[in-house]
Coordinates of C-alpha atoms in Angstrom, one line a residue:
Chain A
M154 CA 95.3 74.0 95.2
K155 CA 97.9 72.1 97.1
Y156 CA 100.3 74.1 99.2
I157 CA 104.0 73.4 98.7
D158 CA 106.5 74.6 101.2
Y159 CA 109.3 75.7 98.9
Y160 CA 111.6 76.4 101.8
E161 CA 111.2 72.9 103.1
V162 CA 111.8 71.5 99.6
L163 CA 115.2 73.3 99.4
G164 CA 115.9 72.7 103.1
V165 CA 116.5 76.3 103.9
P166 CA 115.0 78.6 106.7
R167 CA 112.4 81.1 105.7
D168 CA 114.8 84.0 106.1
A169 CA 117.5 82.4 104.0
S170 CA 119.5 84.8 101.8
T171 CA 119.3 84.5 98.0
A172 CA 122.9 83.2 98.0
D173 CA 122.0 80.4 100.5
I174 CA 119.0 79.5 98.4
K175 CA 121.1 79.2 95.3
K176 CA 123.7 77.1 97.1
A177 CA 121.0 74.7 98.4
Y178 CA 119.5 74.5 94.9
R179 CA 122.8 73.7 93.3
K180 CA 123.6 70.9 95.8
L181 CA 120.2 69.3 95.2
A182 CA 120.3 69.8 91.5
H183 CA 123.6 67.9 91.3
Q184 CA 122.0 65.1 93.2
Y185 CA 118.6 64.9 91.5
H186 CA 118.9 66.4 88.0
P187 CA 117.3 63.8 85.7
D188 CA 120.1 64.2 83.1
V189 CA 122.8 63.3 85.6
S190 CA 121.1 61.3 88.4
K191 CA 120.4 57.6 88.5
E192 CA 118.2 57.8 91.6
T193 CA 114.7 56.5 91.3
G194 CA 112.1 59.3 91.2
A195 CA 114.9 61.8 90.5
E196 CA 112.8 63.5 87.8
D197 CA 109.8 64.3 90.1
K198 CA 112.1 65.3 92.9
F199 CA 114.0 67.7 90.6
K200 CA 110.8 69.2 89.3
K201 CA 109.9 70.2 92.8
I202 CA 113.4 71.5 93.5
A203 CA 113.4 73.6 90.3
E204 CA 109.9 74.9 91.0
A205 CA 111.0 75.9 94.5
Y206 CA 114.1 77.6 93.2
A207 CA 112.3 79.4 90.4
T208 CA 110.0 81.0 93.0
L209 CA 112.5 81.8 95.8
K210 CA 115.3 83.2 93.7
D211 CA 113.0 85.9 92.2
P212 CA 112.4 88.5 94.9
E213 CA 109.0 89.4 93.5
K214 CA 107.8 85.9 93.3
R215 CA 109.2 85.1 96.7
A216 CA 107.4 88.0 98.2
A217 CA 104.1 86.9 96.5
Y218 CA 104.7 83.4 97.8
D219 CA 105.4 84.5 101.3
N220 CA 102.2 86.6 101.1
L221 CA 100.2 83.4 100.7
G222 CA 100.9 82.6 104.3
R223 CA 102.3 79.5 105.8
H224 CA 100.5 76.1 105.4
A225 CA 101.4 72.5 106.0
Q226 CA 103.2 70.7 103.1
G227 CA 100.5 69.4 100.7
E228 CA 97.6 71.1 102.5
E229 CA 94.7 72.1 100.3
F230 CA 94.3 75.8 100.4
V231 CA 92.6 78.7 98.6
P232 CA 94.6 81.8 97.7
P233 CA 93.8 84.9 99.8
H234 CA 91.0 87.2 98.8
A235 CA 93.2 89.7 97.1
W236 CA 94.6 87.0 94.8
Q237 CA 91.1 85.8 93.9
E238 CA 90.2 89.3 92.9
H239 CA 93.2 89.5 90.6
F240 CA 92.0 86.4 88.8
H241 CA 88.3 87.3 89.4
E242 CA 86.8 85.4 86.6
S243 CA 88.5 82.1 87.4
A244 CA 88.2 82.6 91.1
A245 CA 85.6 79.9 91.4
D246 CA 88.1 77.2 90.6
F247 CA 91.7 77.0 91.7
S248 CA 91.6 73.3 92.2
D249 CA 93.3 72.4 88.9
V250 CA 95.9 75.1 89.2
D251 CA 99.5 74.4 90.3
L252 CA 101.0 76.8 92.8
A253 CA 104.0 77.4 90.5
D254 CA 101.7 78.3 87.6
L255 CA 99.7 80.7 89.9
L256 CA 102.9 82.5 90.9
A257 CA 104.1 82.6 87.3
A258 CA 100.8 84.2 86.2
F259 CA 101.0 86.7 89.1
A260 CA 104.6 87.7 88.2
A261 CA 103.6 88.1 84.5
A262 CA 100.7 90.2 85.5
Q263 CA 103.0 92.5 87.5
R264 CA 105.1 93.1 84.4
A265 CA 102.4 94.3 82.0
E266 CA 104.6 94.1 78.9
R267 CA 105.0 90.4 79.3
R268 CA 101.3 90.0 78.5
Q269 CA 101.7 91.4 75.0
R270 CA 104.4 89.1 73.8
P271 CA 103.3 85.9 72.2
L272 CA 104.6 82.9 74.1
R273 CA 104.9 79.5 72.5
G274 CA 103.3 76.7 74.6
Q275 CA 105.6 74.2 76.4
D276 CA 106.6 70.9 74.8
F277 CA 105.9 67.8 76.8
D278 CA 107.5 64.4 76.9
V279 CA 105.4 61.5 78.1
T280 CA 107.1 58.1 78.5
V281 CA 104.8 55.2 77.6
P282 CA 105.9 51.8 79.0
V283 CA 105.1 49.0 76.4
T284 CA 105.8 45.3 76.3
L285 CA 108.1 43.6 74.0
E286 CA 105.0 41.8 72.5
D287 CA 103.4 45.3 71.8
V288 CA 106.3 46.3 69.5
Y289 CA 106.5 42.8 68.0
H290 CA 102.9 42.7 66.9
G291 CA 102.0 46.4 67.0
S292 CA 99.3 47.6 69.4
E293 CA 97.2 50.4 70.6
T294 CA 97.2 52.2 73.9
E295 CA 95.7 55.1 75.8
I296 CA 97.8 57.8 77.4
S297 CA 96.5 60.2 80.0
V298 CA 98.3 63.5 80.7
A299 CA 97.4 66.7 82.5
L300 CA 98.3 69.4 80.0
P301 CA 98.4 73.1 81.0
E302 CA 96.0 75.5 79.3
Y303 CA 95.7 79.2 79.8
D304 CA 92.5 80.8 80.8
A305 CA 91.4 84.3 79.9
Q306 CA 93.5 85.7 82.8
G307 CA 96.6 84.0 81.7
L308 CA 96.4 81.5 84.5
L309 CA 97.4 77.9 83.7
H310 CA 95.0 75.1 84.5
R311 CA 96.1 71.5 84.3
V312 CA 93.5 69.8 82.1
P313 CA 93.5 66.0 81.9
K314 CA 93.5 64.6 78.4
T315 CA 93.6 61.1 77.1
F316 CA 95.2 60.3 73.8
H317 CA 94.6 57.1 71.9
V318 CA 97.9 56.1 70.3
R319 CA 98.9 53.3 67.9
I320 CA 102.2 51.7 68.7
P321 CA 103.5 50.6 65.3
K322 CA 105.0 47.2 64.7
G323 CA 108.7 47.5 65.0
A324 CA 108.7 50.6 67.3
A325 CA 112.2 50.9 68.9
D326 CA 113.0 51.6 72.5
G327 CA 113.2 55.4 73.0
Q328 CA 111.4 56.1 69.7
R329 CA 109.4 59.3 69.8
L330 CA 105.9 60.1 68.5
R331 CA 105.4 63.8 67.8
L332 CA 101.9 65.2 68.2
P333 CA 102.2 68.7 66.8
G334 CA 100.3 71.4 68.6
K335 CA 99.1 68.9 71.3
G336 CA 101.4 70.3 74.1
G337 CA 100.8 73.2 76.3
S338 CA 98.7 76.1 75.0
G339 CA 100.4 79.3 73.8
L340 CA 99.8 82.7 75.4
N341 CA 98.9 86.0 73.6
G342 CA 98.5 84.2 70.2
G343 CA 101.7 82.1 70.7
K344 CA 101.7 78.7 69.0
P345 CA 100.8 75.7 71.1
G346 CA 103.7 73.4 72.0
D347 CA 104.1 69.8 70.9
L348 CA 103.5 66.6 72.8
Y349 CA 106.1 63.8 72.4
I350 CA 105.3 60.3 73.3
V351 CA 108.4 58.3 74.1
I352 CA 108.4 54.4 73.9
A353 CA 110.0 52.6 76.7
I354 CA 110.1 48.8 76.2
R355 CA 109.7 47.1 79.6
P356 CA 112.3 44.4 80.5
H357 CA 111.0 41.0 79.6
K358 CA 111.1 37.9 81.8
L359 CA 112.5 35.7 79.1
Y360 CA 114.2 37.9 76.5
R361 CA 117.0 40.5 76.8
M362 CA 117.2 43.1 74.1
D363 CA 120.2 44.4 72.2
G364 CA 118.7 46.6 69.6
R365 CA 116.7 44.3 67.3
D366 CA 118.4 41.2 68.6
L367 CA 117.1 39.2 71.4
Y368 CA 119.0 36.9 73.9
I369 CA 117.5 34.1 75.8
D370 CA 119.1 31.7 78.3
L371 CA 118.8 28.1 77.2
P372 CA 119.5 25.6 79.9
L373 CA 120.7 22.1 78.6
A374 CA 121.3 18.9 80.4
P375 CA 124.9 17.7 80.2
W376 CA 123.9 14.8 77.9
E377 CA 121.9 17.1 75.6
A378 CA 125.0 19.4 75.3
A379 CA 127.3 16.4 74.7
L380 CA 125.1 14.3 72.4
G381 CA 123.1 17.0 70.7
A382 CA 119.3 17.1 70.9
P383 CA 116.2 18.7 69.5
V384 CA 114.8 21.3 71.9
R385 CA 111.9 23.7 71.9
V386 CA 112.8 27.4 72.3
P387 CA 110.2 30.1 72.9
T388 CA 110.4 33.1 70.6
P389 CA 108.1 36.2 70.5
G390 CA 106.6 34.8 67.3
G391 CA 105.9 31.4 68.9
E392 CA 107.9 28.3 69.9
V393 CA 110.4 26.8 67.5
E394 CA 112.3 23.6 67.4
M395 CA 116.0 24.0 67.4
T396 CA 118.7 21.3 66.9
I397 CA 121.5 21.4 69.4
P398 CA 124.6 20.2 67.8
P399 CA 126.6 17.5 69.6
G400 CA 129.5 19.0 71.7
T401 CA 127.8 22.3 72.5
T402 CA 129.6 24.1 75.3
S403 CA 128.3 26.4 78.0
E404 CA 128.0 30.1 76.9
R405 CA 127.8 29.2 73.3
R406 CA 125.3 31.4 71.4
L407 CA 123.0 29.6 69.0
R408 CA 121.5 31.9 66.5
L409 CA 117.9 31.7 65.3
A410 CA 117.9 34.0 62.3
G411 CA 115.1 36.4 61.9
R412 CA 113.4 35.5 65.2
G413 CA 114.3 38.8 66.9
L414 CA 112.3 42.0 66.9
P415 CA 111.0 43.6 63.7
S416 CA 112.2 47.0 62.6
A417 CA 110.2 49.7 60.8
D418 CA 111.5 48.5 57.4
G419 CA 110.1 45.1 58.0
K420 CA 113.4 43.3 58.6
H421 CA 113.8 41.2 61.7
G422 CA 116.7 40.9 64.2
D423 CA 118.0 37.5 65.3
L424 CA 117.3 35.6 68.5
Y425 CA 120.3 34.1 70.3
A426 CA 120.0 31.2 72.7
V427 CA 122.8 31.4 75.2
V428 CA 123.6 27.9 76.4
H429 CA 123.9 27.0 80.1
I430 CA 124.6 23.5 81.3
A431 CA 122.2 22.7 84.0
L432 CA 122.3 19.9 86.5
P433 CA 119.6 18.3 88.6
A434 CA 119.4 19.8 92.0
R435 CA 119.6 16.3 93.5
L436 CA 120.9 13.2 91.6
T437 CA 118.9 10.0 91.8
D438 CA 120.9 6.9 92.8
R439 CA 120.9 5.7 89.2
E440 CA 122.1 9.1 87.9
R441 CA 124.9 9.2 90.4
E442 CA 125.9 5.7 89.4
L443 CA 126.0 6.6 85.7
F444 CA 128.0 9.8 86.3
Q445 CA 130.4 7.8 88.4
Q446 CA 130.8 5.3 85.6
L447 CA 131.4 8.1 83.2
A448 CA 134.0 9.7 85.5
K449 CA 135.8 6.4 85.8
E450 CA 135.9 5.7 82.1
S451 CA 136.3 9.1 80.5
R452 CA 139.9 10.3 79.7
F453 CA 138.7 13.8 79.1
N454 CA 140.8 16.4 81.0
P455 CA 139.0 19.8 80.9
R456 CA 142.1 21.5 82.6
A457 CA 144.7 20.3 80.2
A458 CA 145.5 23.9 79.0
L459 CA 146.1 25.0 82.6
Q460 CA 148.4 22.2 83.4
S461 CA 150.5 22.5 80.3
R462 CA 151.3 26.1 81.3
T463 CA 152.0 25.7 85.0
G464 CA 153.7 22.3 84.8
A465 CA 152.7 20.0 87.6
A466 CA 149.5 21.6 88.8
Q467 CA 146.5 19.3 89.2
Chain B
M238 CA 87.9 63.0 76.9
T239 CA 89.7 60.7 74.5
I240 CA 91.4 62.2 71.5
R241 CA 92.0 60.0 68.5
I242 CA 95.4 60.9 67.0
T243 CA 95.0 62.0 63.5
E244 CA 98.1 64.0 62.8
S245 CA 101.2 62.5 64.3
V246 CA 104.7 61.5 63.2
W247 CA 106.7 58.6 64.4
Q248 CA 110.3 59.8 64.4
H249 CA 112.8 57.3 63.1
A250 CA 116.5 57.5 63.7
S251 CA 117.1 57.9 60.0
Q252 CA 114.9 61.0 59.8
L253 CA 116.7 64.3 59.3
C254 CA 115.8 67.8 60.6
S255 CA 117.1 71.3 59.9
L256 CA 119.0 73.8 62.1
Q257 CA 115.8 75.7 62.6
D258 CA 114.0 72.5 63.8
I259 CA 116.7 72.1 66.5
I260 CA 116.4 75.7 67.5
D261 CA 112.6 75.6 67.8
A262 CA 112.5 72.3 69.6
S263 CA 115.3 73.0 72.1
G264 CA 114.9 76.6 72.9
L265 CA 118.6 77.2 72.3
T266 CA 119.6 80.2 70.2
K267 CA 121.3 79.8 66.8
E268 CA 124.6 80.8 68.3
D269 CA 124.2 78.2 71.0
V270 CA 123.6 75.4 68.5
L271 CA 126.5 76.6 66.2
E272 CA 128.8 76.5 69.3
L273 CA 127.7 72.9 70.0
I274 CA 128.5 72.0 66.4
D275 CA 131.8 73.8 66.6
M276 CA 132.7 71.8 69.7
G277 CA 131.7 68.6 68.0
I278 CA 128.9 67.8 70.5
I279 CA 126.2 68.0 67.8
Q280 CA 127.2 66.5 64.5
P281 CA 125.4 67.5 61.4
S282 CA 124.9 64.9 58.7
N283 CA 126.5 67.1 56.0
L284 CA 129.1 69.8 55.9
E285 CA 127.3 72.6 54.1
A286 CA 127.0 75.2 56.8
E287 CA 124.3 76.9 54.9
H288 CA 122.0 73.9 54.7
Y289 CA 123.0 71.8 57.7
S290 CA 120.8 68.7 58.3
F291 CA 120.8 66.6 61.5
Q292 CA 119.7 63.2 62.6
I293 CA 116.5 63.5 64.7
Q294 CA 118.3 62.4 67.9
C295 CA 120.2 65.7 67.8
V296 CA 116.9 67.3 69.0
T297 CA 117.1 65.3 72.2
L298 CA 120.7 66.2 72.6
A299 CA 120.0 69.9 72.1
R300 CA 117.1 69.8 74.6
T301 CA 119.4 68.1 77.1
A302 CA 121.9 70.9 76.5
R303 CA 119.3 73.6 77.1
R304 CA 118.2 71.9 80.4
L305 CA 121.7 71.6 81.6
R306 CA 122.6 75.1 80.7
D307 CA 119.6 76.6 82.4
D308 CA 119.4 74.3 85.4
F309 CA 123.1 74.5 86.3
D310 CA 123.8 78.0 85.0
L311 CA 126.6 76.6 82.8
D312 CA 128.7 78.7 80.4
A313 CA 129.5 77.3 77.0
S314 CA 132.7 75.6 78.1
G315 CA 131.1 74.0 81.1
L316 CA 128.2 72.9 79.0
T317 CA 130.4 71.3 76.4
M318 CA 132.3 69.5 79.1
A319 CA 129.2 68.2 80.8
L320 CA 127.7 66.9 77.6
R321 CA 131.0 65.2 76.6
L322 CA 131.1 63.4 79.9
L323 CA 127.4 62.4 79.8
G324 CA 128.0 61.1 76.3
R325 CA 130.9 59.1 77.5
I326 CA 128.9 57.6 80.4
D327 CA 126.1 56.8 78.0
E328 CA 128.5 54.9 75.7
L329 CA 130.0 53.0 78.6
E330 CA 126.6 52.1 80.0
T331 CA 125.4 50.9 76.6
E332 CA 128.5 48.8 76.3
L333 CA 128.2 47.4 79.8
N334 CA 124.6 46.6 79.2
R335 CA 125.4 44.9 75.9
L336 CA 128.0 42.7 77.5
R337 CA 125.5 41.7 80.3
I338 CA 122.9 40.9 77.7
R339 CA 125.2 38.7 75.8
L340 CA 126.7 37.0 78.8
G341 CA 123.3 35.7 80.0
G342 CA 122.7 33.7 83.2
R343 CA 123.4 35.5 86.4
G344 CA 125.4 38.2 84.8
A345 CA 122.5 39.5 82.8
R346 CA 120.3 42.2 84.3
Q347 CA 118.5 44.6 82.2
P348 CA 118.4 48.1 83.7

């Protein structure tokens, strides 16, 4: 079992009052609570903070924790002999037990009545990152989670499990798969919790997603935009040829109907190619010559609208 | 140990659930959930109080409510306010993201 220095997690001295502990917790919770924080790793950080607070705010649990002695943060340690006796049958293996679960089991054991009441197992959310291609075609993946299971003494062990999950074609970002009864185990005859698998579609290097619709940047040479041209555009279902109409301006969105992501009902979103006029990084002598010739001969004034409003401005 | 999933349910946005489902999945009491409905935070799909049904996303919302209430020690009024503001941030972020996606080029960055 790994030792966690809860006082250090909350940034309080070991003799801190309950009020100071609460204050420190609140401050950190405001900063790291996953529902309000945008910081990376906030969820894991908050888990530690909440665990520390749950132990230190409860005088009984705090006393039990202090009783474990002081160890370095993260140090592997074995609970003192008296503790092992308390959980005599499982004493051989504390390696897959979390410190917080051990303290919770200890506190529950102190209050004998708690042991009688059926407790429903915890629900768990596991986020599964998938690619855009996975949801376009449908795919299969394996998910590994360490789920808590009670032993005969009411002590929770983190048991690693792997689930084989089918990602259906047309799965949406944030969509949830519910696995009834596959969450944490219940206590005293309580029902097991559920496991939820949450789809998170990873950002794609080419496509941006807006629901079922996809957006892709489509660079065009000035002459392609001016004269129109057939161009090849990648889509998740394979490359397609697209006809650029003459006089296409920058930022124009060209729609490829039905080339977006599928939805569960079999319909497809659209793919939008957003036009950007691109120029060669360096012009050849001949290109410069041709542009100069165009500049000389064209009577096109792109700023006509600005000038008509402000009068003489050039 | 690999477990092949036999019994599982993909939840779609169009799926509906009952008041009891929300209570079971969130850990909120019936009174808590009714309060959130009263305050317009959770919106049922129908108006018959005896047989409320909810879109499945309401479960996520109710679970967030339970977390915020417990983790921040919020009373009903504080909780409603926090959820309202979070909902507003969510809307703004969605809109901002949508504009970035449509804009393309250098403006576009997915979160």
